[in-house]
Amino acid sequence: MLRIGPRGASGHAPENTLKAIEAGIAAQSDFVELDVQRTRDNNLVIMHDKRVDRTTNGTGLVSDLTLKELKSLDAGAGERIPTVEEVLHVAHGRVGLMLEIITPGIGAELYELVRRSRFPGPLIYASFLHAELLKVNHANRLALLEAIPVDPTAFALDAKATYAGLSIDSITPAFVADLHKTKLTVFVYTVNDPRDIECMRSIGVDGAISDYPELIPKSELISRLAH
């Protein structure tokens, strides 16, 4: 299976920070997954929650704060909230990126920013906001889902996705098989128990998102991903 470190490698370092990316690289992750939001002054930064309260020493909505205000916050162990540009620089040539679109309306802007950076890949754009994926002119799109839909594949096909990201709480062997029949690559989130990782491997999941990516058996799938 592919090794994917969520929010960097959040089991080892403060989530969505440059230190977490370095931890993901040290754990030999194939990808680090990072969450992208827009600030009040139209910068794209890495943050999962809509509010900064849980992961920093500040308070308020990301969308209500400027980049300068966000940069003044401690994101854990003295780390700062990184911009997308900073992430692209640190990850360049070292690890793949899975960029999750959190803020509606930033898909096209994020794609253009990454394109200009000449990031060598591999790269996947992901979102629960499936309409945002249609705004990304890239071959690798990951449609995220929390539950099993009535039609097991339509959600991904409608988003023109090449990957499906499923919650471990709702994944089933039949669901994975249906997605594979339509040539979709299947990832599962978030698996931290080795027993769960082995169970996911046994039902044919292609990649696992884990706070401890070093627990995931290495795969050769990464060599087949489009850059």
mmCIF file of C-alpha atoms in Angstrom:
data_model
loop_
_atom_site.group_PDB
_atom_site.id
_atom_site.type_symbol
_atom_site.label_atom_id
_atom_site.label_comp_id
_atom_site.label_asym_id
_atom_site.label_seq_id
_atom_site.Cartn_x
_atom_site.Cartn_y
_atom_site.Cartn_z
ATOM 1 C CA MET A 1 0.000 0.000 0.000
ATOM 2 C CA LEU A 2 0.986 3.611 -0.448
ATOM 3 C CA ARG A 3 2.132 5.381 2.707
ATOM 4 C CA ILE A 4 0.275 8.658 3.236
ATOM 5 C CA GLY A 5 0.955 10.899 6.220
ATOM 6 C CA PRO A 6 -2.067 13.051 7.114
ATOM 7 C CA ARG A 7 -1.341 16.708 7.844
ATOM 8 C CA GLY A 8 2.325 15.809 7.415
ATOM 9 C CA ALA A 9 2.890 13.007 9.880
ATOM 10 C CA SER A 10 0.786 14.264 12.744
ATOM 11 C CA GLY A 11 1.653 11.379 15.043
ATOM 12 C CA HIS A 12 5.200 12.723 15.220
ATOM 13 C CA ALA A 13 4.942 16.517 14.915
ATOM 14 C CA PRO A 14 2.411 19.359 15.096
ATOM 15 C CA GLU A 15 -0.064 18.818 12.278
ATOM 16 C CA ASN A 16 0.108 20.778 9.022
ATOM 17 C CA THR A 17 3.505 22.288 9.800
ATOM 18 C CA LEU A 18 6.838 22.102 8.018
ATOM 19 C CA LYS A 19 8.112 19.958 10.889
ATOM 20 C CA ALA A 20 5.284 17.495 10.230
ATOM 21 C CA ILE A 21 6.269 17.327 6.556
ATOM 22 C CA GLU A 22 9.848 16.566 7.563
ATOM 23 C CA ALA A 23 8.524 13.841 9.882
ATOM 24 C CA GLY A 24 6.528 12.385 6.995
ATOM 25 C CA ILE A 25 9.629 12.353 4.806
ATOM 26 C CA ALA A 26 11.640 10.697 7.596
ATOM 27 C CA ALA A 27 8.926 8.008 7.808
ATOM 28 C CA GLN A 28 9.437 7.356 4.075
ATOM 29 C CA SER A 29 5.922 8.463 3.171
ATOM 30 C CA ASP A 30 4.937 8.349 -0.482
ATOM 31 C CA PHE A 31 2.681 11.361 0.121
ATOM 32 C CA VAL A 32 2.025 13.865 2.861
ATOM 33 C CA GLU A 33 -1.575 15.069 2.953
ATOM 34 C CA LEU A 34 -2.070 18.770 3.718
ATOM 35 C CA ASP A 35 -5.178 20.932 4.035
ATOM 36 C CA VAL A 36 -5.501 24.220 2.170
ATOM 37 C CA GLN A 37 -7.563 27.265 3.160
ATOM 38 C CA ARG A 38 -7.740 30.918 2.131
ATOM 39 C CA THR A 39 -6.894 33.781 4.496
ATOM 40 C CA ARG A 40 -8.723 37.074 4.776
ATOM 41 C CA ASP A 41 -6.112 38.708 2.526
ATOM 42 C CA ASN A 42 -6.341 35.948 -0.119
ATOM 43 C CA ASN A 43 -3.303 33.846 0.695
ATOM 44 C CA LEU A 44 -3.442 30.049 0.659
ATOM 45 C CA VAL A 45 -2.252 28.466 3.898
ATOM 46 C CA ILE A 46 -2.072 24.997 5.400
ATOM 47 C CA MET A 47 -4.701 24.439 8.106
ATOM 48 C CA HIS A 48 -7.346 21.763 8.632
ATOM 49 C CA ASP A 49 -9.870 23.314 11.041
ATOM 50 C CA LYS A 50 -11.907 26.330 10.041
ATOM 51 C CA ARG A 51 -10.788 27.883 13.331
ATOM 52 C CA VAL A 52 -7.232 28.131 14.626
ATOM 53 C CA ASP A 53 -8.231 27.471 18.247
ATOM 54 C CA ARG A 54 -7.441 23.726 18.473
ATOM 55 C CA THR A 55 -3.997 23.679 16.874
ATOM 56 C CA THR A 56 -2.528 27.096 17.733
ATOM 57 C CA ASN A 57 -2.347 29.536 20.627
ATOM 58 C CA GLY A 58 -4.741 31.866 18.807
ATOM 59 C CA THR A 59 -8.456 32.118 18.246
ATOM 60 C CA GLY A 60 -10.725 32.871 15.312
ATOM 61 C CA LEU A 61 -11.561 31.732 11.814
ATOM 62 C CA VAL A 62 -8.761 31.283 9.291
ATOM 63 C CA SER A 63 -10.880 33.235 6.807
ATOM 64 C CA ASP A 64 -11.062 36.193 9.226
ATOM 65 C CA LEU A 65 -7.308 36.432 9.767
ATOM 66 C CA THR A 66 -4.562 37.847 7.565
ATOM 67 C CA LEU A 67 -1.422 35.938 6.683
ATOM 68 C CA LYS A 68 0.585 38.163 9.042
ATOM 69 C CA GLU A 69 -1.821 37.421 11.896
ATOM 70 C CA LEU A 70 -1.681 33.693 11.205
ATOM 71 C CA LYS A 71 2.114 33.743 11.018
ATOM 72 C CA SER A 72 2.247 35.262 14.500
ATOM 73 C CA LEU A 73 0.600 32.165 16.006
ATOM 74 C CA ASP A 74 2.373 29.167 17.507
ATOM 75 C CA ALA A 75 1.150 26.053 15.695
ATOM 76 C CA GLY A 76 2.872 23.767 18.207
ATOM 77 C CA ALA A 77 6.479 23.421 19.385
ATOM 78 C CA GLY A 78 7.237 26.873 17.982
ATOM 79 C CA GLU A 79 6.107 25.947 14.464
ATOM 80 C CA ARG A 80 4.285 28.471 12.262
ATOM 81 C CA ILE A 81 1.365 27.989 9.904
ATOM 82 C CA PRO A 82 2.945 27.464 6.468
ATOM 83 C CA THR A 83 1.817 28.834 3.142
ATOM 84 C CA VAL A 84 1.310 26.600 0.123
ATOM 85 C CA GLU A 85 4.432 28.141 -1.429
ATOM 86 C CA GLU A 86 6.525 27.136 1.595
ATOM 87 C CA VAL A 87 5.178 23.593 1.459
ATOM 88 C CA LEU A 88 5.942 23.273 -2.247
ATOM 89 C CA HIS A 89 9.516 24.408 -1.592
ATOM 90 C CA VAL A 90 10.125 21.972 1.294
ATOM 91 C CA ALA A 91 8.505 18.975 -0.450
ATOM 92 C CA HIS A 92 10.069 19.612 -3.870
ATOM 93 C CA GLY A 93 11.721 16.421 -5.094
ATOM 94 C CA ARG A 94 11.453 14.808 -1.650
ATOM 95 C CA VAL A 95 7.869 13.565 -1.193
ATOM 96 C CA GLY A 96 4.545 13.545 -3.008
ATOM 97 C CA LEU A 97 1.821 15.979 -2.004
ATOM 98 C CA MET A 98 -1.861 15.342 -1.466
ATOM 99 C CA LEU A 99 -3.483 18.776 -1.238
ATOM 100 C CA GLU A 100 -6.971 18.770 0.253
ATOM 101 C CA ILE A 101 -9.180 21.700 -0.729
ATOM 102 C CA ILE A 102 -10.981 22.906 2.406
ATOM 103 C CA THR A 103 -12.181 26.354 1.327
ATOM 104 C CA PRO A 104 -14.838 26.422 -1.431
ATOM 105 C CA GLY A 105 -13.731 28.293 -4.520
ATOM 106 C CA ILE A 106 -9.950 27.834 -4.296
ATOM 107 C CA GLY A 107 -9.523 24.793 -6.563
ATOM 108 C CA ALA A 108 -8.512 26.626 -9.721
ATOM 109 C CA GLU A 109 -6.318 29.085 -7.815
ATOM 110 C CA LEU A 110 -4.506 26.299 -5.979
ATOM 111 C CA TYR A 111 -3.912 24.396 -9.206
ATOM 112 C CA GLU A 112 -2.453 27.482 -10.893
ATOM 113 C CA LEU A 113 -0.175 28.229 -7.941
ATOM 114 C CA VAL A 114 1.193 24.673 -7.985
ATOM 115 C CA ARG A 115 1.583 24.745 -11.779
ATOM 116 C CA ARG A 116 3.650 27.924 -11.621
ATOM 117 C CA SER A 117 5.883 26.387 -8.964
ATOM 118 C CA ARG A 118 6.880 23.560 -11.321
ATOM 119 C CA PHE A 119 6.459 21.070 -8.490
ATOM 120 C CA PRO A 120 7.782 17.791 -9.925
ATOM 121 C CA GLY A 121 5.192 15.574 -8.258
ATOM 122 C CA PRO A 122 3.747 13.152 -7.606
ATOM 123 C CA LEU A 123 0.692 15.219 -6.737
ATOM 124 C CA ILE A 124 -2.947 14.533 -5.908
ATOM 125 C CA TYR A 125 -5.727 17.076 -5.367
ATOM 126 C CA ALA A 126 -8.338 15.910 -2.849
ATOM 127 C CA SER A 127 -11.596 17.225 -1.446
ATOM 128 C CA PHE A 128 -14.923 16.412 0.151
ATOM 129 C CA LEU A 129 -16.119 19.345 -1.997
ATOM 130 C CA HIS A 130 -16.343 17.306 -5.174
ATOM 131 C CA ALA A 131 -17.303 20.266 -7.365
ATOM 132 C CA GLU A 132 -13.917 21.818 -6.546
ATOM 133 C CA LEU A 133 -12.163 18.849 -8.131
ATOM 134 C CA LEU A 134 -13.781 19.710 -11.465
ATOM 135 C CA LYS A 135 -11.957 23.062 -11.333
ATOM 136 C CA VAL A 136 -8.565 21.364 -11.100
ATOM 137 C CA ASN A 137 -7.006 20.643 -14.495
ATOM 138 C CA HIS A 138 -4.965 17.710 -13.277
ATOM 139 C CA ALA A 139 -5.064 13.970 -13.874
ATOM 140 C CA ASN A 140 -4.945 13.004 -10.195
ATOM 141 C CA ARG A 141 -8.133 13.882 -8.331
ATOM 142 C CA LEU A 142 -9.213 12.244 -5.067
ATOM 143 C CA ALA A 143 -12.894 12.340 -4.109
ATOM 144 C CA LEU A 144 -13.242 11.944 -0.343
ATOM 145 C CA LEU A 145 -16.279 10.337 1.269
ATOM 146 C CA GLU A 146 -17.370 9.532 4.820
ATOM 147 C CA ALA A 147 -20.206 7.065 4.175
ATOM 148 C CA ILE A 148 -21.292 4.470 1.628
ATOM 149 C CA PRO A 149 -23.452 6.157 -1.034
ATOM 150 C CA VAL A 150 -26.471 4.609 -2.726
ATOM 151 C CA ASP A 151 -24.449 4.320 -5.932
ATOM 152 C CA PRO A 152 -20.988 3.121 -4.900
ATOM 153 C CA THR A 153 -19.100 4.736 -7.785
ATOM 154 C CA ALA A 154 -21.127 7.731 -9.043
ATOM 155 C CA PHE A 155 -19.663 10.141 -6.489
ATOM 156 C CA ALA A 156 -16.153 9.623 -7.856
ATOM 157 C CA LEU A 157 -17.114 9.432 -11.519
ATOM 158 C CA ASP A 158 -19.156 12.661 -11.291
ATOM 159 C CA ALA A 159 -16.079 14.411 -9.898
ATOM 160 C CA LYS A 160 -13.930 12.927 -12.684
ATOM 161 C CA ALA A 161 -11.793 11.454 -9.915
ATOM 162 C CA THR A 162 -9.083 8.874 -10.370
ATOM 163 C CA TYR A 163 -8.878 8.132 -6.647
ATOM 164 C CA ALA A 164 -11.460 7.511 -3.933
ATOM 165 C CA GLY A 165 -10.749 8.208 -0.268
ATOM 166 C CA LEU A 166 -12.938 6.267 2.148
ATOM 167 C CA SER A 167 -13.356 6.394 5.907
ATOM 168 C CA ILE A 168 -12.290 3.244 7.713
ATOM 169 C CA ASP A 169 -15.642 3.363 9.510
ATOM 170 C CA SER A 170 -17.601 2.830 6.288
ATOM 171 C CA ILE A 171 -15.281 0.827 4.052
ATOM 172 C CA THR A 172 -16.293 -2.692 3.016
ATOM 173 C CA PRO A 173 -14.723 -5.288 0.700
ATOM 174 C CA ALA A 174 -17.669 -4.952 -1.709
ATOM 175 C CA PHE A 175 -17.308 -1.141 -1.807
ATOM 176 C CA VAL A 176 -13.592 -1.447 -2.608
ATOM 177 C CA ALA A 177 -14.314 -4.055 -5.297
ATOM 178 C CA ASP A 178 -16.935 -1.831 -6.971
ATOM 179 C CA LEU A 179 -14.502 1.084 -7.080
ATOM 180 C CA HIS A 180 -11.733 -1.085 -8.493
ATOM 181 C CA LYS A 181 -14.074 -2.279 -11.244
ATOM 182 C CA THR A 182 -14.259 1.313 -12.474
ATOM 183 C CA LYS A 183 -10.429 1.602 -12.390
ATOM 184 C CA LEU A 184 -10.375 3.829 -9.305
ATOM 185 C CA THR A 185 -7.479 3.684 -6.863
ATOM 186 C CA VAL A 186 -8.777 3.367 -3.301
ATOM 187 C CA PHE A 187 -7.291 5.003 -0.207
ATOM 188 C CA VAL A 188 -8.545 4.650 3.365
ATOM 189 C CA TYR A 189 -8.318 7.112 6.267
ATOM 190 C CA THR A 190 -7.263 7.183 9.111
ATOM 191 C CA VAL A 191 -5.641 3.883 10.176
ATOM 192 C CA ASN A 192 -3.209 3.818 13.095
ATOM 193 C CA ASP A 193 -3.612 0.266 14.409
ATOM 194 C CA PRO A 194 -1.433 -2.344 12.647
ATOM 195 C CA ARG A 195 -4.372 -4.779 12.772
ATOM 196 C CA ASP A 196 -6.540 -2.318 10.847
ATOM 197 C CA ILE A 197 -3.750 -1.698 8.348
ATOM 198 C CA GLU A 198 -3.456 -5.429 7.707
ATOM 199 C CA CYS A 199 -7.234 -5.710 7.334
ATOM 200 C CA MET A 200 -7.218 -2.909 4.760
ATOM 201 C CA ARG A 201 -4.375 -4.577 2.878
ATOM 202 C CA SER A 202 -6.277 -7.865 2.837
ATOM 203 C CA ILE A 203 -9.337 -6.312 1.179
ATOM 204 C CA GLY A 204 -7.243 -4.693 -1.529
ATOM 205 C CA VAL A 205 -6.982 -1.055 -0.469
ATOM 206 C CA ASP A 206 -4.251 0.684 -2.487
ATOM 207 C CA GLY A 207 -3.087 3.210 0.080
ATOM 208 C CA ALA A 208 -3.567 4.075 3.749
ATOM 209 C CA ILE A 209 -3.541 7.427 5.502
ATOM 210 C CA SER A 210 -1.943 7.059 8.919
ATOM 211 C CA ASP A 211 -0.602 9.398 11.581
ATOM 212 C CA TYR A 212 2.255 6.873 11.750
ATOM 213 C CA PRO A 213 2.992 6.190 8.063
ATOM 214 C CA GLU A 214 6.000 4.009 8.881
ATOM 215 C CA LEU A 215 3.517 1.309 9.988
ATOM 216 C CA ILE A 216 2.228 0.876 6.423
ATOM 217 C CA PRO A 217 3.953 -1.747 4.241
ATOM 218 C CA LYS A 218 5.763 -0.106 1.336
ATOM 219 C CA SER A 219 4.337 -0.369 -2.176
ATOM 220 C CA GLU A 220 5.566 -0.086 -5.735
ATOM 221 C CA LEU A 221 2.375 1.734 -6.765
ATOM 222 C CA ILE A 222 4.085 5.111 -6.415
ATOM 223 C CA SER A 223 6.183 4.434 -9.511
ATOM 224 C CA ARG A 224 3.026 4.197 -11.612
ATOM 225 C CA LEU A 225 1.513 7.500 -10.540
ATOM 226 C CA ALA A 226 1.364 10.318 -13.071
ATOM 227 C CA HIS A 227 3.402 13.377 -12.135
#
